[in-house]
CSV table of C-alpha atoms in Angstrom, one decimal:
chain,number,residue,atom,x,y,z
A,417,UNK,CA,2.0,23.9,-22.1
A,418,UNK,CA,-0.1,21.8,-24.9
A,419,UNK,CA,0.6,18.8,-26.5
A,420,UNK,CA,-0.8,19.5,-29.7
A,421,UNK,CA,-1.4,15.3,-30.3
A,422,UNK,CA,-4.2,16.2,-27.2
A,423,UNK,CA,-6.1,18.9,-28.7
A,424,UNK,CA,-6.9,22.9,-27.8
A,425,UNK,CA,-5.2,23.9,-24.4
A,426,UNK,CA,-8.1,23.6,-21.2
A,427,UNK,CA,-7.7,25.4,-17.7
A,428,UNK,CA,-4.6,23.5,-17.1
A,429,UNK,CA,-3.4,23.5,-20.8
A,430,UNK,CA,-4.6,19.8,-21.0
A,431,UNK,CA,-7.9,18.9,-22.9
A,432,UNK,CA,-8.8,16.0,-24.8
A,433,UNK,CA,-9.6,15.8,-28.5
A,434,UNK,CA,-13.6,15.3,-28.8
A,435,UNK,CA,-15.0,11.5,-29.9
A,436,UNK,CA,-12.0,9.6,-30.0
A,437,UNK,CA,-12.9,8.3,-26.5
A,438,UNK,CA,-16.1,6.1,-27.3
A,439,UNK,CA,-15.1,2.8,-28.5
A,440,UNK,CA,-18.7,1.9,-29.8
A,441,UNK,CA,-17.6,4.4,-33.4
A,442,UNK,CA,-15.3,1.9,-33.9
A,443,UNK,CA,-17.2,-1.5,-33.0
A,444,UNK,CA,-20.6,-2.7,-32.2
A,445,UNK,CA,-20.9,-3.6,-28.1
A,446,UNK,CA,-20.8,-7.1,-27.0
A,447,UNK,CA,-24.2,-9.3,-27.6
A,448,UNK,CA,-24.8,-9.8,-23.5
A,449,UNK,CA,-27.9,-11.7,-22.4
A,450,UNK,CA,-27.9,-9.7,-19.2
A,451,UNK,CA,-31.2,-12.1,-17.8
A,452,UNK,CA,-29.0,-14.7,-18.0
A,453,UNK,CA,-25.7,-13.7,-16.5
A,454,UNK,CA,-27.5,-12.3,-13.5
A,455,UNK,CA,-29.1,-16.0,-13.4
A,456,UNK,CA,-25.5,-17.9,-13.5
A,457,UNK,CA,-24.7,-15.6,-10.9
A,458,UNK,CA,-26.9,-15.9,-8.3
A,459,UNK,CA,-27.3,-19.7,-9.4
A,460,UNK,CA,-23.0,-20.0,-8.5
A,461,UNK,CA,-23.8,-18.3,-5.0
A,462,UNK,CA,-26.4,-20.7,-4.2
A,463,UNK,CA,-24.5,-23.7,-5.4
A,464,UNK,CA,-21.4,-22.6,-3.3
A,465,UNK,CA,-23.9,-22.0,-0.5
A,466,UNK,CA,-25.1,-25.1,-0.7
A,467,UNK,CA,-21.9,-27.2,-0.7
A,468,UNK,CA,-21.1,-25.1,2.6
A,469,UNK,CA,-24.4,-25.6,4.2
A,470,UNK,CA,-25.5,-22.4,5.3
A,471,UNK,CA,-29.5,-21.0,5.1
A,472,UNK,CA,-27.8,-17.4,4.6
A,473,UNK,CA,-25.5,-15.0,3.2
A,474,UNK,CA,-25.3,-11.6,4.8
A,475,UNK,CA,-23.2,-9.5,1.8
A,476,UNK,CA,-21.2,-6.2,2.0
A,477,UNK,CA,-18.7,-5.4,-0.1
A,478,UNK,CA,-20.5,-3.6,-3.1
A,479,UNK,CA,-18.6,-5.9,-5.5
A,480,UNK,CA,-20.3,-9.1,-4.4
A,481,UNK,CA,-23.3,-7.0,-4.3
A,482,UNK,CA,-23.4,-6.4,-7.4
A,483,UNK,CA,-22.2,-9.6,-8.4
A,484,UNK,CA,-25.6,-11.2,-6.9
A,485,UNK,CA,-27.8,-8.4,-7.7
A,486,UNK,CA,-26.1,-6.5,-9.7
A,487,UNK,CA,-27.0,-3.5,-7.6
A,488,UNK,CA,-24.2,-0.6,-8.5
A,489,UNK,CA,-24.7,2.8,-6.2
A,490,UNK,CA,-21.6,4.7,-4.7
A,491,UNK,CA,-19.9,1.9,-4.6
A,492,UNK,CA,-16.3,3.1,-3.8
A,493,UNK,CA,-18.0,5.1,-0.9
A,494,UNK,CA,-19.7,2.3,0.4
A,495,UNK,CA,-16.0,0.3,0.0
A,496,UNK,CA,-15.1,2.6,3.3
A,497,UNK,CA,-18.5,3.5,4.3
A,498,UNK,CA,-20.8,0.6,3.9
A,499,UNK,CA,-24.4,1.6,4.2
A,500,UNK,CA,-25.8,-1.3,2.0
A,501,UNK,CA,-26.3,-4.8,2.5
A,502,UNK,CA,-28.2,-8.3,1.0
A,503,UNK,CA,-29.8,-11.3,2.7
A,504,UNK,CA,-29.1,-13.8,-0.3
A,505,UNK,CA,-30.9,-16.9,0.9
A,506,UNK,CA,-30.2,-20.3,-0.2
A,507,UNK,CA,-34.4,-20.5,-0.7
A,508,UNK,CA,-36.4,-17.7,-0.1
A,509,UNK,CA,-36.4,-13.9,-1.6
A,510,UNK,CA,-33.3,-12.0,-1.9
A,511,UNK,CA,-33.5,-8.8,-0.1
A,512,UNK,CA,-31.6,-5.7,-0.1
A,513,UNK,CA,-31.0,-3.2,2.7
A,514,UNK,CA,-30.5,0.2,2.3
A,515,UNK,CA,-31.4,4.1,2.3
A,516,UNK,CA,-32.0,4.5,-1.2
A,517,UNK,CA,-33.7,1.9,-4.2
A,518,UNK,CA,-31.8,2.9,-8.3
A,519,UNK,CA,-32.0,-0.7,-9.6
A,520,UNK,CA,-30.9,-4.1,-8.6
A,521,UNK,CA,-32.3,-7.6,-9.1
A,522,UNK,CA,-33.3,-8.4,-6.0
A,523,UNK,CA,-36.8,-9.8,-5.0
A,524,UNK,CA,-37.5,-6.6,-2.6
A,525,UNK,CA,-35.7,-4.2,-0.9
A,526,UNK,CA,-35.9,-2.8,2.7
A,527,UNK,CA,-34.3,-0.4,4.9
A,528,UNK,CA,-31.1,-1.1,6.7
A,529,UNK,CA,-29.3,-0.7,10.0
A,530,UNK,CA,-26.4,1.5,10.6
A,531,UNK,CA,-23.6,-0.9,9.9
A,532,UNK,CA,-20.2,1.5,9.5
A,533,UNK,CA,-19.4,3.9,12.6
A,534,UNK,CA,-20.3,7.1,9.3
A,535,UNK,CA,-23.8,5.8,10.1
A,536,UNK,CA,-24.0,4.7,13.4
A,537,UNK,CA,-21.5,6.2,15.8
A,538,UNK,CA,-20.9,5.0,19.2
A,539,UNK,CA,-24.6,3.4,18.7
A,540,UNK,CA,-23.2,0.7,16.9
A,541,UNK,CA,-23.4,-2.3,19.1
A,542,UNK,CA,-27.1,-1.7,19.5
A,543,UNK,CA,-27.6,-1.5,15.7
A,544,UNK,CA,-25.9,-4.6,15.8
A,545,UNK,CA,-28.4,-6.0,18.4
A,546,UNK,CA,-31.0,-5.1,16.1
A,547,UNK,CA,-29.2,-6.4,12.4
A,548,UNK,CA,-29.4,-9.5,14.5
A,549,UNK,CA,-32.6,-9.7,15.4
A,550,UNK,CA,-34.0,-9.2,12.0
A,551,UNK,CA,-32.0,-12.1,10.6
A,552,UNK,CA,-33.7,-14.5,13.2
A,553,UNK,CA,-37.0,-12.9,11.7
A,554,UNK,CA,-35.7,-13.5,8.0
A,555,UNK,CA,-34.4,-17.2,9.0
A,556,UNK,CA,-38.0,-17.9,10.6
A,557,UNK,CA,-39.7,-16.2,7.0
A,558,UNK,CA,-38.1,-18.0,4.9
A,559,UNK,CA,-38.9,-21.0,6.9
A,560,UNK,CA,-35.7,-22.8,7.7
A,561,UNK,CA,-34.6,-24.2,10.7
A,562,UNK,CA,-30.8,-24.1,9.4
A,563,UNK,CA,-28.8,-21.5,11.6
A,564,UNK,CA,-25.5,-21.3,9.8
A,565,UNK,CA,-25.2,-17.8,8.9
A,566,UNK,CA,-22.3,-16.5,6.5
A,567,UNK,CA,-21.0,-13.2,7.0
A,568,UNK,CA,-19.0,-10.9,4.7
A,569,UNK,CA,-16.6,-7.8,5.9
A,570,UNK,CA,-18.8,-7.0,8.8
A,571,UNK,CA,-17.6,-5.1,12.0
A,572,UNK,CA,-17.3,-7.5,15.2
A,573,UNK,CA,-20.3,-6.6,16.9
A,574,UNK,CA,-22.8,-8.2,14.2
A,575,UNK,CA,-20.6,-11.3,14.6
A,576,UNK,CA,-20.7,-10.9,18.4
A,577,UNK,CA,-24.9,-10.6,18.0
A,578,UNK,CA,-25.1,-13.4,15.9
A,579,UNK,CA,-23.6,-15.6,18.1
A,580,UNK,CA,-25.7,-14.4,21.1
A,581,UNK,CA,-28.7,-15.7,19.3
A,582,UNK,CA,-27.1,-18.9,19.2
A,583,UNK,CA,-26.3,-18.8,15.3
A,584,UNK,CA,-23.2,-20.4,13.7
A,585,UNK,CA,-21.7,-17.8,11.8
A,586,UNK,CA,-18.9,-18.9,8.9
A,587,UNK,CA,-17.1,-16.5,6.4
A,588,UNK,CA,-18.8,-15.8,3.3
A,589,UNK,CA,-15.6,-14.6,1.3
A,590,UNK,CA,-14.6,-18.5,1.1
A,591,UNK,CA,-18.0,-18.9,-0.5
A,592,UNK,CA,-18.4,-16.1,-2.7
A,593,UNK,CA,-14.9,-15.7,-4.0
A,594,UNK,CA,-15.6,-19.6,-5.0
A,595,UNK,CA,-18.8,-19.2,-7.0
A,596,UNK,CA,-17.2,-16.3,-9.2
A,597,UNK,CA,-14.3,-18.3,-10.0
A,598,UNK,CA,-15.7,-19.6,-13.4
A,599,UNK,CA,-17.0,-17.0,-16.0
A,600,UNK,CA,-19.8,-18.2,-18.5
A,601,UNK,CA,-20.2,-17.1,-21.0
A,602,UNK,CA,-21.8,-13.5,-20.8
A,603,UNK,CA,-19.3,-12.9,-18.3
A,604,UNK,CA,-16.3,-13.6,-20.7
A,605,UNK,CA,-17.9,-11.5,-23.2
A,606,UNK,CA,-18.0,-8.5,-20.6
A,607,UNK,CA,-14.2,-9.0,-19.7
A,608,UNK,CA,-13.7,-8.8,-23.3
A,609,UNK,CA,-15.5,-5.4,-23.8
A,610,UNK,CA,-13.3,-4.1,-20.6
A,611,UNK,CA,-10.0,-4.9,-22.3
A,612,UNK,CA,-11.3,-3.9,-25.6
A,613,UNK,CA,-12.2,-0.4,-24.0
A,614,UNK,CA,-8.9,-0.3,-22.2
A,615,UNK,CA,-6.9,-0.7,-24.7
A,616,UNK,CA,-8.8,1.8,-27.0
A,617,UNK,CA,-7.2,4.2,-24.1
A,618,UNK,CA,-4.1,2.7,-24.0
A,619,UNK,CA,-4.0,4.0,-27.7
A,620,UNK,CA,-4.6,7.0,-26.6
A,621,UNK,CA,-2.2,6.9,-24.0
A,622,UNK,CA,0.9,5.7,-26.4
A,623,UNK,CA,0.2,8.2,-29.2
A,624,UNK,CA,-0.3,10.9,-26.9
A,625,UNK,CA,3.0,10.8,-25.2
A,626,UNK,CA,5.1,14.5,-26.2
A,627,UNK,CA,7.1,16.6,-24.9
A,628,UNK,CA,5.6,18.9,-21.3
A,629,UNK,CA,3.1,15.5,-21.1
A,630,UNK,CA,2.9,14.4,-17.3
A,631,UNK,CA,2.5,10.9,-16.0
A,632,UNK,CA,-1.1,12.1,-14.2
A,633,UNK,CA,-2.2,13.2,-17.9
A,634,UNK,CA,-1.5,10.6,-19.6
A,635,UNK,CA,-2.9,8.2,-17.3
A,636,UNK,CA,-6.2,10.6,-17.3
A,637,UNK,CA,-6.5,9.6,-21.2
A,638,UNK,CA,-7.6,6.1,-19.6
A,639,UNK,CA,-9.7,7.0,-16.8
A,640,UNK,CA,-11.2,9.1,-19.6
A,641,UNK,CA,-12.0,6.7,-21.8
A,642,UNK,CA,-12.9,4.0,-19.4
A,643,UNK,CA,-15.7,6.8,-18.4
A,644,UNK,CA,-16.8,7.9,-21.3
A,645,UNK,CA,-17.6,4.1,-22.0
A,646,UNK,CA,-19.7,3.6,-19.1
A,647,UNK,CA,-16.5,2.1,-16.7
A,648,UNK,CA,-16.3,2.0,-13.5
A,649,UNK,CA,-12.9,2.9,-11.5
A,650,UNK,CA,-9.4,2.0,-11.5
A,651,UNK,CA,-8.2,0.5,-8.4
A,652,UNK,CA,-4.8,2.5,-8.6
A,653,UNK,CA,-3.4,5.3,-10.5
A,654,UNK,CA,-0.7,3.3,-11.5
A,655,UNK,CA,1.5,4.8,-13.9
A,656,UNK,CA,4.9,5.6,-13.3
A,657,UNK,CA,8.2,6.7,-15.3
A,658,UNK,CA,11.8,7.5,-15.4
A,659,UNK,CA,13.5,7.0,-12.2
A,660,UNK,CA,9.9,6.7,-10.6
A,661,UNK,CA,9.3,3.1,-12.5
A,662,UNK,CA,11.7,1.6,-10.1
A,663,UNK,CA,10.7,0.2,-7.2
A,664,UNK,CA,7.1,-0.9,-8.9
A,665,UNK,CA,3.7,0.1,-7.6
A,666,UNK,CA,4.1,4.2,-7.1
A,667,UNK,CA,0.8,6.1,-8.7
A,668,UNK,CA,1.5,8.6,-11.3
A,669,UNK,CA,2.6,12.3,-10.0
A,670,UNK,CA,3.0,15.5,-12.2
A,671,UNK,CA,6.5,14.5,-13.3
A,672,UNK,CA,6.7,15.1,-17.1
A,673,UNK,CA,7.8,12.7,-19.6
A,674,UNK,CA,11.4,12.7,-20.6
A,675,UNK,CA,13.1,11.6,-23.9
A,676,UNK,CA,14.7,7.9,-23.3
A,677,UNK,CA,12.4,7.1,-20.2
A,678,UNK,CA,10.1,3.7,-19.7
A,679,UNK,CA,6.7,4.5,-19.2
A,680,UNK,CA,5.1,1.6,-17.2
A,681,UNK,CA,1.4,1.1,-15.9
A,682,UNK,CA,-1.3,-1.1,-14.9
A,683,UNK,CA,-5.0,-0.7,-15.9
A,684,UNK,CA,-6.7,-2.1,-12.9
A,685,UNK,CA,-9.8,-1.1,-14.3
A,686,UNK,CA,-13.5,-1.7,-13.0
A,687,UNK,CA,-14.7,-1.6,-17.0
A,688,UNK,CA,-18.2,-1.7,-18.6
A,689,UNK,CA,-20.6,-4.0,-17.1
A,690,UNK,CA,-18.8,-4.4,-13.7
A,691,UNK,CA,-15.9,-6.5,-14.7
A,692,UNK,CA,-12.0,-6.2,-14.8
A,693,UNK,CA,-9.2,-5.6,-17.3
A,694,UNK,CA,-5.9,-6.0,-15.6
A,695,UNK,CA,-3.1,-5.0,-18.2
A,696,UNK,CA,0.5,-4.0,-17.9
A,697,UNK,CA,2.6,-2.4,-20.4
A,698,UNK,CA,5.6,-0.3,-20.7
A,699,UNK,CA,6.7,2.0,-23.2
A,700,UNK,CA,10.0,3.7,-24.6
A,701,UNK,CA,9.7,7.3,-25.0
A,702,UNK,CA,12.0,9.2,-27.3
A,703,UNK,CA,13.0,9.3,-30.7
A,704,UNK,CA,16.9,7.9,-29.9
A,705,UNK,CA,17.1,4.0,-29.6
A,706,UNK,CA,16.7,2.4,-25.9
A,707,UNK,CA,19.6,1.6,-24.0
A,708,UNK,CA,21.2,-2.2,-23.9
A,709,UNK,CA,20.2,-2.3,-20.4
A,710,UNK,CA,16.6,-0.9,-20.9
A,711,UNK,CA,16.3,-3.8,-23.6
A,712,UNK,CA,17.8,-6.3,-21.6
A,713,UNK,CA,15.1,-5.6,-18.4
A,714,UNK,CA,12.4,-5.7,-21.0
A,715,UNK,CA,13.0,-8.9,-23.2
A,716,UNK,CA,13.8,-10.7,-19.7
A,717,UNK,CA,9.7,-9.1,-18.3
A,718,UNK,CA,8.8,-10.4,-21.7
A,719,UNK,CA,10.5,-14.2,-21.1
A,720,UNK,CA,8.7,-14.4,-18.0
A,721,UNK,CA,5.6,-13.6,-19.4
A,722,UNK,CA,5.7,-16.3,-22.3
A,723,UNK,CA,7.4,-18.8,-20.1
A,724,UNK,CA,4.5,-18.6,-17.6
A,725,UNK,CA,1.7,-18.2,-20.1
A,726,UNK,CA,2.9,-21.9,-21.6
A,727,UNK,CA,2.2,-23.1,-17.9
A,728,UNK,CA,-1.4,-22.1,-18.1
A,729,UNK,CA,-3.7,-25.2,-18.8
A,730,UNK,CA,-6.7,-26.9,-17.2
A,731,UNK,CA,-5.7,-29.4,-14.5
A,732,UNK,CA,-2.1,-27.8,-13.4
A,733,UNK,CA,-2.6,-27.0,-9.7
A,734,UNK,CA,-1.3,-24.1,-8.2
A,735,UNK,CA,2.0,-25.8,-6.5
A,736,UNK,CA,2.9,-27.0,-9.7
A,737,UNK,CA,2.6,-23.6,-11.3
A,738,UNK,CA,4.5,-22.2,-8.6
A,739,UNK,CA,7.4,-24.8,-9.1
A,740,UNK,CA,7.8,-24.8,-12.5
A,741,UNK,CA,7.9,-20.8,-13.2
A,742,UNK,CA,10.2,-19.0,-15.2
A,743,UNK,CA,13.6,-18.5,-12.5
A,744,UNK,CA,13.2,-15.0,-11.9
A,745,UNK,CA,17.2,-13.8,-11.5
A,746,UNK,CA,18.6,-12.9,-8.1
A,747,UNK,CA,19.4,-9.8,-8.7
A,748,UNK,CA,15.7,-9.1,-9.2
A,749,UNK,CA,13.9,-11.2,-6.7
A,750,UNK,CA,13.7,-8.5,-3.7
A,751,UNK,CA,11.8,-5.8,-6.2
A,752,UNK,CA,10.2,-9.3,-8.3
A,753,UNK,CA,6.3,-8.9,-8.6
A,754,UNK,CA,4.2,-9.9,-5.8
A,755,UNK,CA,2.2,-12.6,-7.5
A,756,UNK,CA,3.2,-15.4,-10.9
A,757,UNK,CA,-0.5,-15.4,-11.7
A,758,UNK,CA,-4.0,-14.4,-9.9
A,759,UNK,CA,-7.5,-14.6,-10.7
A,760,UNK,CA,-9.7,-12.0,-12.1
A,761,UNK,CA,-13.3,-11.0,-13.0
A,762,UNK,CA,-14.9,-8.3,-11.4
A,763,UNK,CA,-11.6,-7.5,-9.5
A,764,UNK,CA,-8.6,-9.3,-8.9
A,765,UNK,CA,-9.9,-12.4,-7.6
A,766,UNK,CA,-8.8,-16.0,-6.1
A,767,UNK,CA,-6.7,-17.5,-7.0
A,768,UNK,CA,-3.1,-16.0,-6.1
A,769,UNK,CA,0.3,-18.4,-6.6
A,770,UNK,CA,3.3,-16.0,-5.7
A,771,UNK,CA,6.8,-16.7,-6.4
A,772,UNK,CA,8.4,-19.4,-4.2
A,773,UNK,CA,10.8,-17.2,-2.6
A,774,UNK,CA,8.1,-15.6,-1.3
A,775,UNK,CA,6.7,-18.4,0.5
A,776,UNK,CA,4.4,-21.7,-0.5
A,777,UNK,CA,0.8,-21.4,-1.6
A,778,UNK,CA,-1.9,-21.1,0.4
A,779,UNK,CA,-4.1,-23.4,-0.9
A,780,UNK,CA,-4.4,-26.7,-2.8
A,781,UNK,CA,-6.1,-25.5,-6.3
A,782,UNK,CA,-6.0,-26.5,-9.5
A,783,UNK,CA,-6.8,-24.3,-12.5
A,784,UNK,CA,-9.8,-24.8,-14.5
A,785,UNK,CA,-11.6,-24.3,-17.5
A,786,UNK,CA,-13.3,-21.3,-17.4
A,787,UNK,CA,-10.8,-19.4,-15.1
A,788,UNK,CA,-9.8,-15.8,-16.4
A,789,UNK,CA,-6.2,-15.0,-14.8
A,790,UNK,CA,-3.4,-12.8,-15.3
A,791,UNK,CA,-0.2,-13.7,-15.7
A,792,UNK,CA,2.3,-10.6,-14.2
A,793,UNK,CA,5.9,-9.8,-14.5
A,794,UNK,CA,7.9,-6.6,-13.1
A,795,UNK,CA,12.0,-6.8,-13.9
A,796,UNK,CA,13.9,-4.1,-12.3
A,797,UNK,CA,16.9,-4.1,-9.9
A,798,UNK,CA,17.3,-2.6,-6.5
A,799,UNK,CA,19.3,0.7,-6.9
A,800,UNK,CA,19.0,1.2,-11.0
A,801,UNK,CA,17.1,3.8,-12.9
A,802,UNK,CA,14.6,1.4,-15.2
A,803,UNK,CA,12.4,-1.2,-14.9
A,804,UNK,CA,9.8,-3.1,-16.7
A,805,UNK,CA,6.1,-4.3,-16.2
A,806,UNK,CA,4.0,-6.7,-18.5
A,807,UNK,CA,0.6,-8.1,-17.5
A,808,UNK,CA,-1.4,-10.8,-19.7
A,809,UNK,CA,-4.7,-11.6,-19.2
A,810,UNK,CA,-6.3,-14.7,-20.3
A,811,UNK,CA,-9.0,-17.2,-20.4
A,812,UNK,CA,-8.7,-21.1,-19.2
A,813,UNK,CA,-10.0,-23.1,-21.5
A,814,UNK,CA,-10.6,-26.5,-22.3
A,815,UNK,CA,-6.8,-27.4,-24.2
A,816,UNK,CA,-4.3,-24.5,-22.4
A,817,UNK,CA,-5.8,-20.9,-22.8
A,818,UNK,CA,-7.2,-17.9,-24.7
A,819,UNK,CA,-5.3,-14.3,-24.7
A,820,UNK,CA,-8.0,-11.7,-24.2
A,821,UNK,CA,-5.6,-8.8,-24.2
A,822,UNK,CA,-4.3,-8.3,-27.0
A,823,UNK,CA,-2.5,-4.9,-27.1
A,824,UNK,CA,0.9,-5.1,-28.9
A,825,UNK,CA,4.2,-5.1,-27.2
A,826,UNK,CA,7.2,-2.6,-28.0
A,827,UNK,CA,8.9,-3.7,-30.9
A,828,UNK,CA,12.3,-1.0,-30.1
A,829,UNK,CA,12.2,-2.6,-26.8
A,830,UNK,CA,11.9,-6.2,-27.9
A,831,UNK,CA,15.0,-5.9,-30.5
């Protein structure tokens, strides 16, 4: 089986065509001041630190880490297997713990303690002990005599250490999922390099669809090309069609492609530079016009997405958002998207406002300028072949907002 729109047949009659796949042939890459991004960065942290008076953050997950450092090794493994951490004081040298040193910005780096059960077994409790110990030593280096300590996806026992030592420990997720909530400048123009390189493989992805294609391969065009730009990951494989499009959110399999079937998927893509392009689409395949019903599903996705979009302006707090939305139908609320709108930068991010027949908001928020979001629709009823996912994403700014993707949507569906 080839698709000859892919190029000469591989091991598993599949290979890509050569070049296509690096978007800097087509245009130049985003002017970045990378000194200053990681400056706004670390400058957010300490201001959120600040506001929440504690002397120290003790970071894990490798996205925050490389948010304040912009340290970037293994991190999916160290997403299950965390054998990395930062000190980020509010004054004092940031330091990062680990086994090995390839690049961050930190002020030093030192070795770590065992800190996931991979690294530390049944010795973890004493590691703990010991991951304790040193922060007292850090706290007394840096010379503070502030003993709020903030803490981020750590096992109990550190927590149960910390307290030992007669340190208040808070949550640093509050903190850090605060300071990244508005992008500068830099940080816009990476997003916008992520969905330009997404939907360069998106492209790819539309004009590669043929007959023996299946869903796995076609979604390997943009993991592909997200690579071959220097990406990251995608946080799913999530690409599904036919019969397999409804319910929402199953990963793409080895089912081929069949004539008059929606083809829906979600980027969730870690892109260039650390940051996010979250964009849904789905296509018709097949050279016969789209059913009324497949239409229908897709112009009513498409409502909700412009509806919602109209919404988005500085100032409108969340509960507002959430009470004004488009009126997603009965028949579709059980299968209905999780979330209206949620944050994003270097992966989806706070805030969340989910429909209101899923329950009230969380939180009293307002959006703001600066904000990237995305604005999410899935229509599809329970029991019935099709379905249909859009995704928007979007920039607050000062007078409503700014679309940053921009890929087209399907005219045959849309008539």
């Amino acid at each position: 089986m080839t698709n000859s729109k892919l190029g000469s047949p591989g091991p598993d009659g599949f290979l890509l065509r050569d070049n296509w796949s690096d978007l800097r042939q087509f245009r130049p890459l985003p002017d970045i001041d990378f000194q200053r991004l990681d400056g706004y960065r670390k400058a957010r942290l300490k201001a959120a630190m600040r506001e929440s008076g504690v002397a120290l953050c003790v970071l894990v997950s490798p996205v925050t880490i490389r948010y304040a450092v912009d340290y970037n090794t293994f991190p999916l493994f160290q997403s299950h297997i965390p054998s990395t951490y930062l000190f980020l004081p509010l004054d004092g040298p940031i330091t990062l713990h680990q086994a090995y040193s390839y690049g961050s910005s930190a002020d030093s780096v030192r070795p770590g303690r065992p800190i996931s059960f991979f690294d530390g077994g049944n010795e973890l409790a004493e590691a703990a002990s010991l991951l304790a110990d040193d922060i007292i030593r850090f706290l007394r280096e840096i010379g503070t005599t502030n003993r709020k300590v903030a803490v981020e996806y750590v096992n109990p026992s550190i927590t149960k250490a910390l307290l030992q030592r007669g340190l208040e420990v808070t949550d640093a997720v509050n903190i850090v999922e605060g300071a990244r909530v508005i992008k500068s400048e830099d940080e816009i123009a990476c997003i916008r390099w992520a969905c330009a390189v997404a939907e360069h493989g998106i492209a790819r992805m539309q004009e590669s669809m043929g007959g023996g294609v299946t869903e796995v391969q076609l979604w390997g065009l943009l993991n592909y090309t997200n690579l071959a730009n220097h990406g990251g990951w995608h946080e799913g494989r999530m690409l599904a069609s036919g019969p397999r499009i409804n319910p929402w959110l199953q990963e793409a399999t080895q089912r081929v492609i069949e004539p008059g079937d929606l083809v829906g998927f979600d980027t969730d893509m870690v892109g260039p530079f650390g940051y996010f392009c979250d964009v849904s689409r789905t296509f018709y395949y097949g050279k016969d016009p789209p059913s009324a019903r497949q239409r229908q599903l897709y112009r009513l996705a498409y409502d909700e997405l412009q509806t919602n979009m109209k919404l988005i302006r500085p100032g409108v707090s969340m509960k507002d958002l959430q009470a004004s939305a488009w009126p997603v139908p009965e028949e579709f609320q059980e299968q209905a998207y999780s979330c209206i709108i949620h944050g994003v930068g270097m992966c989806d991010e706070y805030p969340q406002v989910k429909p209101s027949f899923r329950g009230p908001v969380a939180y009293e928020a307002t959006l703001e300028a600066g904000m990237v979001i995305c604005v999410e629709s899935y229509i599809g009823a329970v029991g019935e072949r099709n379905g249909v996912k859009l995704e928007e994403q979007l920039l607050v700014t000062s007078n409503g907002y700014e679309l940053l993707s921009t890929y087209p949507f399907e005219e045959r569906l849309l008539q």
